[in-house]
Amino acid sequence: MKRTTCAACGHPELDQFLDLGQSPIADAYTATADEESPIFPLQVAVCAKCKLVQLLEVVPAEALFGTGYSFYSSASAPLSAYHRAYADDVMARHGDLVTRRGVVEVGCNDGDLLRHFQHVRHLGVDPSTGPAAAAIERGCVVLPEPFGLLAAEQIRSIDSTFGVVIANHVLAHVEDVSDCLAGIAHLLHGGGVAIVEVQYLPDLLVNNAFDLVYHEHRNFFSLSNLEQAAQRHGLYVMNAELTNRQGGSLRVTLSPSHHFAAQPSRVTVLRASEGWLDSLSAYEGMQGRAERIRTRLLDLLAQHDQVAAYGAPAKLTTLLSFCGLDASTIRWCVDTTEAKQGRFIPGAGIPIVAPGTSERPDAYLLAAHNYLGPIVSANPGNRWIVPFPAPVIL
Ligand SMILES: [Zn+2]
């Protein structure tokens, strides 16, 4: 189904600026090399009114987050460490609210962050069957359903409001941004804070990181477009800061009240730094840059006899699909996630293997390029092809 109105403000004018062709669902790793993967258009547009960047194709949630969904937060050691620090930060800043009124985590996945709040009143909400079951198994209280105003009303009808709502890399995944924010506002009802983290759109644009575009990522945020979307539901920006997750993320603290102390100056500085996003030219160069990256990457790959990929993140599917690459060029893919090992990259039929189980290729395509530093230093002596922000050999 193709979107005709903005996911945040409902405006009907969506300007398409990037067309990555047809691509499989990025996380739907297949059981065999030749198993057919359904493909869907991957086109990105910006709302002419609120500047929310969004996918035009809305793939049904069941297809994206059903039983095949294989992303488990706790499988990634760096992500688990990130969650521990995140929980410490929430306790340091809002410990009183957490203790008195409890925490809801929207999109709790397998409970990797929520487990740090198990000692207080807590609730996770997540529609992905496998990860939600894993969260329940580790002792978290979980509502295994999609989140929006309806779910928030259901929670309120059997429980009271909460002091802190965490939505960590969730708003990108929802079909209706407005409904999700309405649900968050409903859970807080007049007090408390929502801590919302999203991938940071300006970093994606500046780094040419078109591989971060895949069907699960329906929406892309800046402080400016997020602030507009939140204010429509009576949620106001208290604080905002940039973090390192996923190649550059934005963490925003929202409050249902205007009456908080002045915003830190970094919020004003950040907002001012986003002035360029008001112009369509901020988006329009992306297609040409993606195509130049494809040409250069194919050229670098052709210089090596045997290439494997390092890391099988969802974004690798977009990169391979857009570049027309399969197992004839990328022979195998090394990944530390057990659930992915023995499976294949959708659409490309590339086998995923555990580290240390294959020979050393002439070069690795560094798919998990957001972990460039740790991966390269932990695996010395290899040749690396790094695709972004412009393809280079290390
Ligand atoms: Zn809009």
mmCIF file of C-alpha atoms and ligand atoms in Angstrom:
data_model
loop_
_atom_site.group_PDB
_atom_site.id
_atom_site.type_symbol
_atom_site.label_atom_id
_atom_site.label_comp_id
_atom_site.label_asym_id
_atom_site.label_seq_id
_atom_site.Cartn_x
_atom_site.Cartn_y
_atom_site.Cartn_z
ATOM 1 C CA MET A 1 0.000 0.000 0.000
ATOM 2 C CA LYS A 2 1.356 3.400 -0.933
ATOM 3 C CA ARG A 3 1.154 6.210 1.569
ATOM 4 C CA THR A 4 -0.695 9.323 0.368
ATOM 5 C CA THR A 5 -0.594 11.450 3.536
ATOM 6 C CA CYS A 6 2.112 12.301 6.070
ATOM 7 C CA ALA A 7 2.473 9.851 8.994
ATOM 8 C CA ALA A 8 2.839 12.717 11.476
ATOM 9 C CA CYS A 9 0.685 15.620 10.277
ATOM 10 C CA GLY A 10 -1.624 14.108 7.662
ATOM 11 C CA HIS A 11 -0.578 16.586 4.968
ATOM 12 C CA PRO A 12 -1.180 15.186 1.447
ATOM 13 C CA GLU A 13 1.937 16.577 -0.268
ATOM 14 C CA LEU A 14 4.831 14.099 -0.030
ATOM 15 C CA ASP A 15 7.862 14.816 -2.226
ATOM 16 C CA GLN A 16 9.759 11.659 -3.237
ATOM 17 C CA PHE A 17 13.531 12.226 -3.341
ATOM 18 C CA LEU A 18 15.064 8.734 -3.191
ATOM 19 C CA ASP A 19 14.145 5.574 -5.087
ATOM 20 C CA LEU A 20 16.154 2.483 -4.095
ATOM 21 C CA GLY A 21 14.108 0.168 -6.309
ATOM 22 C CA GLN A 22 12.492 -3.037 -5.060
ATOM 23 C CA SER A 23 13.951 -4.668 -1.962
ATOM 24 C CA PRO A 24 13.145 -7.672 0.265
ATOM 25 C CA ILE A 25 12.200 -7.209 3.927
ATOM 26 C CA ALA A 26 15.648 -6.589 5.334
ATOM 27 C CA ASP A 27 15.470 -8.760 8.463
ATOM 28 C CA ALA A 28 13.632 -11.708 6.901
ATOM 29 C CA TYR A 29 16.689 -13.983 6.608
ATOM 30 C CA THR A 30 15.845 -17.075 4.567
ATOM 31 C CA ALA A 31 16.334 -20.759 5.419
ATOM 32 C CA THR A 32 17.866 -21.644 2.043
ATOM 33 C CA ALA A 33 19.928 -19.780 -0.555
ATOM 34 C CA ASP A 34 17.248 -19.910 -3.221
ATOM 35 C CA GLU A 35 14.191 -19.311 -1.057
ATOM 36 C CA GLU A 36 12.200 -16.557 -2.706
ATOM 37 C CA SER A 37 11.807 -13.328 -0.709
ATOM 38 C CA PRO A 38 8.851 -11.033 -1.399
ATOM 39 C CA ILE A 39 10.012 -7.604 -2.540
ATOM 40 C CA PHE A 40 8.481 -4.196 -1.993
ATOM 41 C CA PRO A 41 9.271 -0.707 -3.363
ATOM 42 C CA LEU A 42 11.767 1.307 -1.305
ATOM 43 C CA GLN A 43 11.048 4.965 -1.969
ATOM 44 C CA VAL A 44 11.579 7.864 0.418
ATOM 45 C CA ALA A 45 9.684 11.155 0.537
ATOM 46 C CA VAL A 46 9.639 14.306 2.656
ATOM 47 C CA CYS A 47 6.421 15.945 3.869
ATOM 48 C CA ALA A 48 6.118 19.406 2.335
ATOM 49 C CA LYS A 49 4.585 20.730 5.563
ATOM 50 C CA CYS A 50 6.313 19.213 8.634
ATOM 51 C CA LYS A 51 9.416 17.775 6.851
ATOM 52 C CA LEU A 52 8.972 14.285 8.266
ATOM 53 C CA VAL A 53 10.962 11.965 6.007
ATOM 54 C CA GLN A 54 9.058 8.729 5.417
ATOM 55 C CA LEU A 55 8.803 5.631 3.257
ATOM 56 C CA LEU A 56 6.063 5.765 0.669
ATOM 57 C CA GLU A 57 5.401 2.020 0.739
ATOM 58 C CA VAL A 58 3.664 0.847 3.913
ATOM 59 C CA VAL A 59 4.428 -2.854 4.287
ATOM 60 C CA PRO A 60 1.904 -4.457 6.702
ATOM 61 C CA ALA A 61 3.213 -4.767 10.277
ATOM 62 C CA GLU A 62 2.516 -8.537 10.314
ATOM 63 C CA ALA A 63 4.911 -8.988 7.390
ATOM 64 C CA LEU A 64 7.612 -6.927 9.136
ATOM 65 C CA PHE A 65 7.356 -7.970 12.771
ATOM 66 C CA GLY A 66 5.711 -11.395 12.646
ATOM 67 C CA THR A 67 7.319 -14.692 13.543
ATOM 68 C CA GLY A 68 10.215 -14.212 11.082
ATOM 69 C CA TYR A 69 11.449 -11.070 12.841
ATOM 70 C CA SER A 70 14.905 -11.940 14.056
ATOM 71 C CA PHE A 71 16.242 -8.827 15.753
ATOM 72 C CA TYR A 72 17.007 -9.562 19.414
ATOM 73 C CA SER A 73 18.528 -6.622 21.315
ATOM 74 C CA SER A 74 20.422 -8.752 23.777
ATOM 75 C CA ALA A 75 22.241 -10.610 20.960
ATOM 76 C CA SER A 76 24.365 -7.510 20.397
ATOM 77 C CA ALA A 77 26.964 -6.931 23.117
ATOM 78 C CA PRO A 78 27.517 -3.256 22.192
ATOM 79 C CA LEU A 79 23.742 -2.681 22.241
ATOM 80 C CA SER A 80 23.419 -4.353 25.651
ATOM 81 C CA ALA A 81 26.167 -2.101 27.002
ATOM 82 C CA TYR A 82 24.365 0.868 25.473
ATOM 83 C CA HIS A 83 21.124 -0.159 27.217
ATOM 84 C CA ARG A 84 22.852 -0.467 30.580
ATOM 85 C CA ALA A 85 24.223 3.061 30.252
ATOM 86 C CA TYR A 86 20.820 4.258 29.025
ATOM 87 C CA ALA A 87 19.083 2.821 32.109
ATOM 88 C CA ASP A 88 21.677 4.412 34.408
ATOM 89 C CA ASP A 89 21.082 7.743 32.678
ATOM 90 C CA VAL A 90 17.284 7.470 33.102
ATOM 91 C CA MET A 91 17.726 6.632 36.804
ATOM 92 C CA ALA A 92 20.161 9.514 37.340
ATOM 93 C CA ARG A 93 17.830 12.052 35.743
ATOM 94 C CA HIS A 94 14.370 10.710 36.533
ATOM 95 C CA GLY A 95 14.920 8.149 39.308
ATOM 96 C CA ASP A 96 12.200 9.673 41.459
ATOM 97 C CA LEU A 97 9.547 9.378 38.717
ATOM 98 C CA VAL A 98 10.682 5.814 37.926
ATOM 99 C CA THR A 99 10.404 4.727 41.545
ATOM 100 C CA ARG A 100 7.123 6.482 42.343
ATOM 101 C CA ARG A 101 5.135 5.938 39.153
ATOM 102 C CA GLY A 102 6.923 3.266 37.110
ATOM 103 C CA VAL A 103 8.171 2.841 33.561
ATOM 104 C CA VAL A 104 6.624 1.788 30.278
ATOM 105 C CA GLU A 105 8.908 0.800 27.446
ATOM 106 C CA VAL A 106 7.265 0.922 24.056
ATOM 107 C CA GLY A 107 9.019 -1.500 21.689
ATOM 108 C CA CYS A 108 10.750 -3.378 24.509
ATOM 109 C CA ASN A 109 11.986 -6.156 22.172
ATOM 110 C CA ASP A 110 13.467 -8.969 24.308
ATOM 111 C CA GLY A 111 13.605 -6.811 27.445
ATOM 112 C CA ASP A 112 17.299 -5.970 27.182
ATOM 113 C CA LEU A 113 16.685 -2.418 28.424
ATOM 114 C CA LEU A 114 13.545 -3.110 30.481
ATOM 115 C CA ARG A 115 15.306 -5.705 32.662
ATOM 116 C CA HIS A 116 17.148 -2.829 34.327
ATOM 117 C CA PHE A 117 13.754 -1.611 35.591
ATOM 118 C CA GLN A 118 12.459 -4.969 36.787
ATOM 119 C CA HIS A 119 12.766 -3.878 40.421
ATOM 120 C CA VAL A 120 10.062 -1.212 39.921
ATOM 121 C CA ARG A 121 6.566 -1.137 38.437
ATOM 122 C CA HIS A 122 7.151 -1.662 34.726
ATOM 123 C CA LEU A 123 5.465 -2.681 31.494
ATOM 124 C CA GLY A 124 6.870 -3.468 28.056
ATOM 125 C CA VAL A 125 4.804 -3.276 24.875
ATOM 126 C CA ASP A 126 5.992 -5.025 21.722
ATOM 127 C CA PRO A 127 4.205 -6.698 18.808
ATOM 128 C CA SER A 128 7.138 -8.866 17.627
ATOM 129 C CA THR A 129 6.248 -12.367 18.803
ATOM 130 C CA GLY A 130 9.678 -13.932 19.359
ATOM 131 C CA PRO A 131 11.370 -11.044 21.183
ATOM 132 C CA ALA A 132 8.251 -10.290 23.305
ATOM 133 C CA ALA A 133 8.153 -13.947 24.427
ATOM 134 C CA ALA A 134 11.849 -13.741 25.333
ATOM 135 C CA ALA A 135 11.182 -10.618 27.438
ATOM 136 C CA ILE A 136 8.389 -12.413 29.301
ATOM 137 C CA GLU A 137 10.647 -15.407 29.843
ATOM 138 C CA ARG A 138 13.274 -13.228 31.533
ATOM 139 C CA GLY A 139 10.604 -11.954 33.940
ATOM 140 C CA CYS A 140 9.417 -8.693 32.388
ATOM 141 C CA VAL A 141 5.739 -7.725 32.306
ATOM 142 C CA VAL A 142 4.881 -7.405 28.608
ATOM 143 C CA LEU A 143 1.821 -6.587 26.524
ATOM 144 C CA PRO A 144 2.590 -8.333 23.197
ATOM 145 C CA GLU A 145 0.679 -5.906 20.957
ATOM 146 C CA PRO A 146 1.290 -2.916 18.706
ATOM 147 C CA PHE A 147 1.368 0.395 20.573
ATOM 148 C CA GLY A 148 -0.870 3.387 19.885
ATOM 149 C CA LEU A 149 -3.705 5.308 21.501
ATOM 150 C CA LEU A 150 -5.878 2.180 21.653
ATOM 151 C CA ALA A 151 -3.218 0.180 23.539
ATOM 152 C CA ALA A 152 -2.587 3.152 25.854
ATOM 153 C CA GLU A 153 -6.296 3.335 26.680
ATOM 154 C CA GLN A 154 -6.312 -0.398 27.352
ATOM 155 C CA ILE A 155 -3.324 -0.038 29.719
ATOM 156 C CA ARG A 156 -4.921 2.927 31.507
ATOM 157 C CA SER A 157 -8.209 1.055 31.910
ATOM 158 C CA ILE A 158 -6.541 -1.677 33.948
ATOM 159 C CA ASP A 159 -3.716 0.360 35.470
ATOM 160 C CA SER A 160 -2.958 4.007 36.185
ATOM 161 C CA THR A 161 -0.647 6.469 34.455
ATOM 162 C CA PHE A 162 3.133 6.034 34.420
ATOM 163 C CA GLY A 163 5.935 8.435 35.286
ATOM 164 C CA VAL A 164 8.345 7.578 32.476
ATOM 165 C CA VAL A 165 7.643 6.292 28.978
ATOM 166 C CA ILE A 166 10.646 5.118 26.979
ATOM 167 C CA ALA A 167 10.396 4.707 23.220
ATOM 168 C CA ASN A 168 13.813 3.731 22.009
ATOM 169 C CA HIS A 169 14.081 3.466 18.205
ATOM 170 C CA VAL A 170 10.339 2.916 17.969
ATOM 171 C CA LEU A 171 8.906 5.976 16.211
ATOM 172 C CA ALA A 172 10.859 5.010 13.100
ATOM 173 C CA HIS A 173 8.983 1.716 12.929
ATOM 174 C CA VAL A 174 5.385 2.797 13.395
ATOM 175 C CA GLU A 175 2.952 3.308 10.570
ATOM 176 C CA ASP A 176 1.160 6.164 12.315
ATOM 177 C CA VAL A 177 3.562 8.499 14.167
ATOM 178 C CA SER A 178 0.680 10.658 15.320
ATOM 179 C CA ASP A 179 -1.159 7.709 16.927
ATOM 180 C CA CYS A 180 1.977 6.522 18.734
ATOM 181 C CA LEU A 181 2.630 9.984 20.201
ATOM 182 C CA ALA A 182 -1.044 10.234 21.207
ATOM 183 C CA GLY A 183 -0.623 6.932 23.091
ATOM 184 C CA ILE A 184 2.511 8.162 24.867
ATOM 185 C CA ALA A 185 0.774 11.392 25.908
ATOM 186 C CA HIS A 186 -2.192 9.356 27.196
ATOM 187 C CA LEU A 187 0.031 7.160 29.407
ATOM 188 C CA LEU A 188 1.696 10.204 30.982
ATOM 189 C CA HIS A 189 -1.544 12.185 31.325
ATOM 190 C CA GLY A 190 -0.449 15.495 32.703
ATOM 191 C CA GLY A 191 2.856 14.549 34.345
ATOM 192 C CA GLY A 192 6.098 12.652 33.883
ATOM 193 C CA VAL A 193 8.451 12.426 30.926
ATOM 194 C CA ALA A 194 8.788 10.518 27.678
ATOM 195 C CA ILE A 195 12.291 9.681 26.515
ATOM 196 C CA VAL A 196 12.291 9.112 22.797
ATOM 197 C CA GLU A 197 15.344 8.039 20.831
ATOM 198 C CA VAL A 198 15.405 8.013 17.057
ATOM 199 C CA GLN A 199 18.001 7.661 14.366
ATOM 200 C CA TYR A 200 19.153 11.169 13.435
ATOM 201 C CA LEU A 201 18.146 12.073 9.903
ATOM 202 C CA PRO A 202 20.809 14.771 9.331
ATOM 203 C CA ASP A 203 23.538 12.159 10.015
ATOM 204 C CA LEU A 204 21.959 9.821 7.467
ATOM 205 C CA LEU A 205 21.894 12.579 4.853
ATOM 206 C CA VAL A 206 25.404 13.862 5.547
ATOM 207 C CA ASN A 207 26.914 10.346 5.594
ATOM 208 C CA ASN A 208 24.999 9.259 2.442
ATOM 209 C CA ALA A 209 23.875 6.277 4.513
ATOM 210 C CA PHE A 210 21.030 5.155 2.274
ATOM 211 C CA ASP A 211 21.441 1.612 3.631
ATOM 212 C CA LEU A 212 19.617 2.797 6.777
ATOM 213 C CA VAL A 213 16.533 2.913 4.591
ATOM 214 C CA TYR A 214 14.610 -0.359 4.769
ATOM 215 C CA HIS A 215 10.960 -1.267 5.198
ATOM 216 C CA GLU A 216 11.103 -1.499 8.995
ATOM 217 C CA HIS A 217 12.355 2.102 9.085
ATOM 218 C CA ARG A 218 9.232 3.911 8.024
ATOM 219 C CA ASN A 219 10.102 7.376 9.440
ATOM 220 C CA PHE A 220 13.239 9.486 9.801
ATOM 221 C CA PHE A 221 13.562 12.277 12.339
ATOM 222 C CA SER A 222 15.309 15.533 13.083
ATOM 223 C CA LEU A 223 14.727 17.514 16.275
ATOM 224 C CA SER A 224 12.602 19.953 14.264
ATOM 225 C CA ASN A 225 10.195 17.459 12.704
ATOM 226 C CA LEU A 226 9.960 15.399 15.920
ATOM 227 C CA GLU A 227 9.248 18.512 17.976
ATOM 228 C CA GLN A 228 6.417 19.502 15.635
ATOM 229 C CA ALA A 229 4.923 15.995 15.723
ATOM 230 C CA ALA A 230 5.113 15.822 19.543
ATOM 231 C CA GLN A 231 3.615 19.272 20.117
ATOM 232 C CA ARG A 232 0.522 18.239 18.188
ATOM 233 C CA HIS A 233 -0.147 15.900 21.129
ATOM 234 C CA GLY A 234 0.789 18.326 23.873
ATOM 235 C CA LEU A 235 4.307 16.968 24.407
ATOM 236 C CA TYR A 236 7.075 19.566 24.676
ATOM 237 C CA VAL A 237 10.849 19.244 24.290
ATOM 238 C CA MET A 238 12.645 19.474 27.666
ATOM 239 C CA ASN A 239 15.997 18.227 26.466
ATOM 240 C CA ALA A 240 17.647 16.844 23.342
ATOM 241 C CA GLU A 241 21.064 15.378 22.726
ATOM 242 C CA LEU A 242 22.896 13.420 20.064
ATOM 243 C CA THR A 243 24.154 9.892 20.777
ATOM 244 C CA ASN A 244 26.301 7.430 18.853
ATOM 245 C CA ARG A 245 23.818 4.618 18.314
ATOM 246 C CA GLN A 246 23.098 3.423 14.755
ATOM 247 C CA GLY A 247 25.515 5.792 13.095
ATOM 248 C CA GLY A 248 24.032 8.820 14.888
ATOM 249 C CA SER A 249 20.907 9.102 17.012
ATOM 250 C CA LEU A 250 18.873 11.775 18.752
ATOM 251 C CA ARG A 251 17.523 11.357 22.283
ATOM 252 C CA VAL A 252 14.717 13.735 23.176
ATOM 253 C CA THR A 253 12.998 14.159 26.543
ATOM 254 C CA LEU A 254 9.393 15.262 26.193
ATOM 255 C CA SER A 255 7.066 16.586 28.862
ATOM 256 C CA PRO A 256 3.299 17.028 28.833
ATOM 257 C CA SER A 257 3.820 20.315 30.618
ATOM 258 C CA HIS A 258 5.311 23.609 29.466
ATOM 259 C CA HIS A 259 6.312 24.344 33.007
ATOM 260 C CA PHE A 260 9.824 23.040 33.209
ATOM 261 C CA ALA A 261 13.107 24.851 33.683
ATOM 262 C CA ALA A 262 14.617 26.499 30.609
ATOM 263 C CA GLN A 263 15.867 24.119 27.937
ATOM 264 C CA PRO A 264 19.598 23.477 27.990
ATOM 265 C CA SER A 265 21.415 25.650 25.458
ATOM 266 C CA ARG A 266 22.368 22.557 23.432
ATOM 267 C CA VAL A 267 18.700 22.218 22.411
ATOM 268 C CA THR A 268 18.725 25.704 20.925
ATOM 269 C CA VAL A 269 22.056 25.031 19.227
ATOM 270 C CA LEU A 270 20.810 21.736 17.788
ATOM 271 C CA ARG A 271 17.587 23.263 16.540
ATOM 272 C CA ALA A 272 19.496 26.095 14.877
ATOM 273 C CA SER A 273 21.856 23.599 13.193
ATOM 274 C CA GLU A 274 18.894 22.048 11.361
ATOM 275 C CA GLY A 275 17.860 25.128 9.365
ATOM 276 C CA TRP A 276 19.097 23.510 6.139
ATOM 277 C CA LEU A 277 16.459 20.758 6.430
ATOM 278 C CA ASP A 278 13.740 23.289 5.576
ATOM 279 C CA SER A 279 14.929 23.370 1.983
ATOM 280 C CA LEU A 280 14.094 20.597 -0.483
ATOM 281 C CA SER A 281 17.694 20.735 -1.690
ATOM 282 C CA ALA A 282 18.718 19.019 1.582
ATOM 283 C CA TYR A 283 17.082 15.850 0.254
ATOM 284 C CA GLU A 284 17.310 16.094 -3.501
ATOM 285 C CA GLY A 285 21.014 15.238 -3.847
ATOM 286 C CA MET A 286 20.597 11.873 -2.130
ATOM 287 C CA GLN A 287 19.642 9.903 -5.252
ATOM 288 C CA GLY A 288 22.736 10.984 -7.166
ATOM 289 C CA ARG A 289 25.016 10.308 -4.202
ATOM 290 C CA ALA A 290 23.543 6.816 -3.725
ATOM 291 C CA GLU A 291 24.144 6.012 -7.376
ATOM 292 C CA ARG A 292 27.748 7.250 -7.231
ATOM 293 C CA ILE A 293 28.375 5.083 -4.148
ATOM 294 C CA ARG A 294 27.011 2.072 -6.019
ATOM 295 C CA THR A 295 29.337 2.654 -8.986
ATOM 296 C CA ARG A 296 32.398 3.136 -6.784
ATOM 297 C CA LEU A 297 31.577 0.146 -4.564
ATOM 298 C CA LEU A 298 31.127 -2.212 -7.534
ATOM 299 C CA ASP A 299 34.483 -0.997 -8.830
ATOM 300 C CA LEU A 300 36.254 -1.729 -5.506
ATOM 301 C CA LEU A 301 34.620 -5.160 -5.212
ATOM 302 C CA ALA A 302 35.729 -6.051 -8.752
ATOM 303 C CA GLN A 303 39.356 -5.482 -7.696
ATOM 304 C CA HIS A 304 39.221 -8.526 -5.370
ATOM 305 C CA ASP A 305 38.808 -12.223 -6.191
ATOM 306 C CA GLN A 306 37.106 -13.289 -3.010
ATOM 307 C CA VAL A 307 35.005 -10.939 -0.909
ATOM 308 C CA ALA A 308 32.901 -11.726 2.170
ATOM 309 C CA ALA A 309 30.721 -9.373 4.193
ATOM 310 C CA TYR A 310 31.403 -8.630 7.868
ATOM 311 C CA GLY A 311 28.155 -8.285 9.801
ATOM 312 C CA ALA A 312 24.664 -9.134 8.565
ATOM 313 C CA PRO A 313 22.670 -6.145 9.836
ATOM 314 C CA ALA A 314 19.323 -5.390 8.203
ATOM 315 C CA LYS A 315 20.933 -2.531 6.329
ATOM 316 C CA LEU A 316 23.122 -4.943 4.358
ATOM 317 C CA THR A 317 20.003 -6.157 2.544
ATOM 318 C CA THR A 318 19.308 -2.652 1.222
ATOM 319 C CA LEU A 319 22.914 -2.141 0.161
ATOM 320 C CA LEU A 320 23.109 -5.487 -1.681
ATOM 321 C CA SER A 321 19.707 -5.071 -3.269
ATOM 322 C CA PHE A 322 20.379 -1.541 -4.519
ATOM 323 C CA CYS A 323 23.787 -2.582 -5.860
ATOM 324 C CA GLY A 324 22.460 -5.793 -7.442
ATOM 325 C CA LEU A 325 24.913 -7.949 -5.445
ATOM 326 C CA ASP A 326 24.476 -11.620 -4.534
ATOM 327 C CA ALA A 327 26.523 -14.676 -3.553
ATOM 328 C CA SER A 328 28.437 -14.606 -6.842
ATOM 329 C CA THR A 329 30.274 -11.477 -5.559
ATOM 330 C CA ILE A 330 29.854 -11.628 -1.755
ATOM 331 C CA ARG A 331 30.603 -15.282 -1.044
ATOM 332 C CA TRP A 332 29.573 -15.446 2.626
ATOM 333 C CA CYS A 333 28.794 -13.190 5.534
ATOM 334 C CA VAL A 334 30.226 -13.362 9.060
ATOM 335 C CA ASP A 335 27.906 -12.439 11.937
ATOM 336 C CA THR A 336 28.066 -12.979 15.699
ATOM 337 C CA THR A 337 24.261 -13.340 16.104
ATOM 338 C CA GLU A 338 23.461 -17.031 16.559
ATOM 339 C CA ALA A 339 19.883 -16.647 15.274
ATOM 340 C CA LYS A 340 21.241 -15.462 11.918
ATOM 341 C CA GLN A 341 23.958 -18.098 11.511
ATOM 342 C CA GLY A 342 23.000 -20.843 9.049
ATOM 343 C CA ARG A 343 20.495 -18.542 7.374
ATOM 344 C CA PHE A 344 20.836 -16.440 4.220
ATOM 345 C CA ILE A 345 20.629 -12.752 3.320
ATOM 346 C CA PRO A 346 17.170 -12.235 1.785
ATOM 347 C CA GLY A 347 17.184 -11.695 -1.956
ATOM 348 C CA ALA A 348 20.947 -12.221 -2.209
ATOM 349 C CA GLY A 349 21.185 -15.860 -1.025
ATOM 350 C CA ILE A 350 24.462 -15.185 0.811
ATOM 351 C CA PRO A 351 25.110 -17.688 3.657
ATOM 352 C CA ILE A 352 25.634 -16.258 7.166
ATOM 353 C CA VAL A 353 28.359 -17.988 9.179
ATOM 354 C CA ALA A 354 29.809 -17.683 12.691
ATOM 355 C CA PRO A 355 33.135 -15.849 13.152
ATOM 356 C CA GLY A 356 36.160 -18.154 12.914
ATOM 357 C CA THR A 357 34.418 -20.778 10.796
ATOM 358 C CA SER A 358 35.543 -19.595 7.363
ATOM 359 C CA GLU A 359 38.796 -18.822 5.592
ATOM 360 C CA ARG A 360 40.152 -15.290 5.281
ATOM 361 C CA PRO A 361 38.816 -13.579 2.140
ATOM 362 C CA ASP A 362 40.797 -11.094 0.023
ATOM 363 C CA ALA A 363 38.613 -8.384 1.506
ATOM 364 C CA TYR A 364 35.635 -7.903 3.783
ATOM 365 C CA LEU A 365 32.784 -5.598 2.874
ATOM 366 C CA LEU A 366 32.177 -3.907 6.242
ATOM 367 C CA ALA A 367 28.397 -4.100 6.454
ATOM 368 C CA ALA A 368 28.251 -3.117 10.134
ATOM 369 C CA HIS A 369 30.076 0.110 9.313
ATOM 370 C CA ASN A 370 28.741 1.868 12.419
ATOM 371 C CA TYR A 371 31.069 -0.444 14.413
ATOM 372 C CA LEU A 372 34.082 0.238 12.183
ATOM 373 C CA GLY A 373 36.504 1.021 15.011
ATOM 374 C CA PRO A 374 35.797 -1.999 17.267
ATOM 375 C CA ILE A 375 35.520 -4.479 14.366
ATOM 376 C CA VAL A 376 38.707 -3.424 12.609
ATOM 377 C CA SER A 377 40.757 -3.369 15.800
ATOM 378 C CA ALA A 378 39.389 -6.773 16.930
ATOM 379 C CA ASN A 379 40.183 -8.373 13.543
ATOM 380 C CA PRO A 380 43.660 -7.204 12.528
ATOM 381 C CA GLY A 381 45.312 -8.179 9.258
ATOM 382 C CA ASN A 382 42.210 -7.977 7.074
ATOM 383 C CA ARG A 383 41.485 -5.745 4.123
ATOM 384 C CA TRP A 384 38.230 -3.802 4.552
ATOM 385 C CA ILE A 385 35.950 -2.210 2.013
ATOM 386 C CA VAL A 386 34.003 0.478 3.872
ATOM 387 C CA PRO A 387 30.949 1.586 1.879
ATOM 388 C CA PHE A 388 30.007 4.872 3.625
ATOM 389 C CA PRO A 389 30.180 7.876 3.566
ATOM 390 C CA ALA A 390 32.068 7.096 0.315
ATOM 391 C CA PRO A 391 33.535 3.668 -0.520
ATOM 392 C CA VAL A 392 37.191 3.247 0.507
ATOM 393 C CA ILE A 393 39.620 0.389 1.147
ATOM 394 C CA LEU A 394 41.282 0.143 4.577
HETATM 395 ZN ZN ZN B 1 3.894 16.138 7.729
#
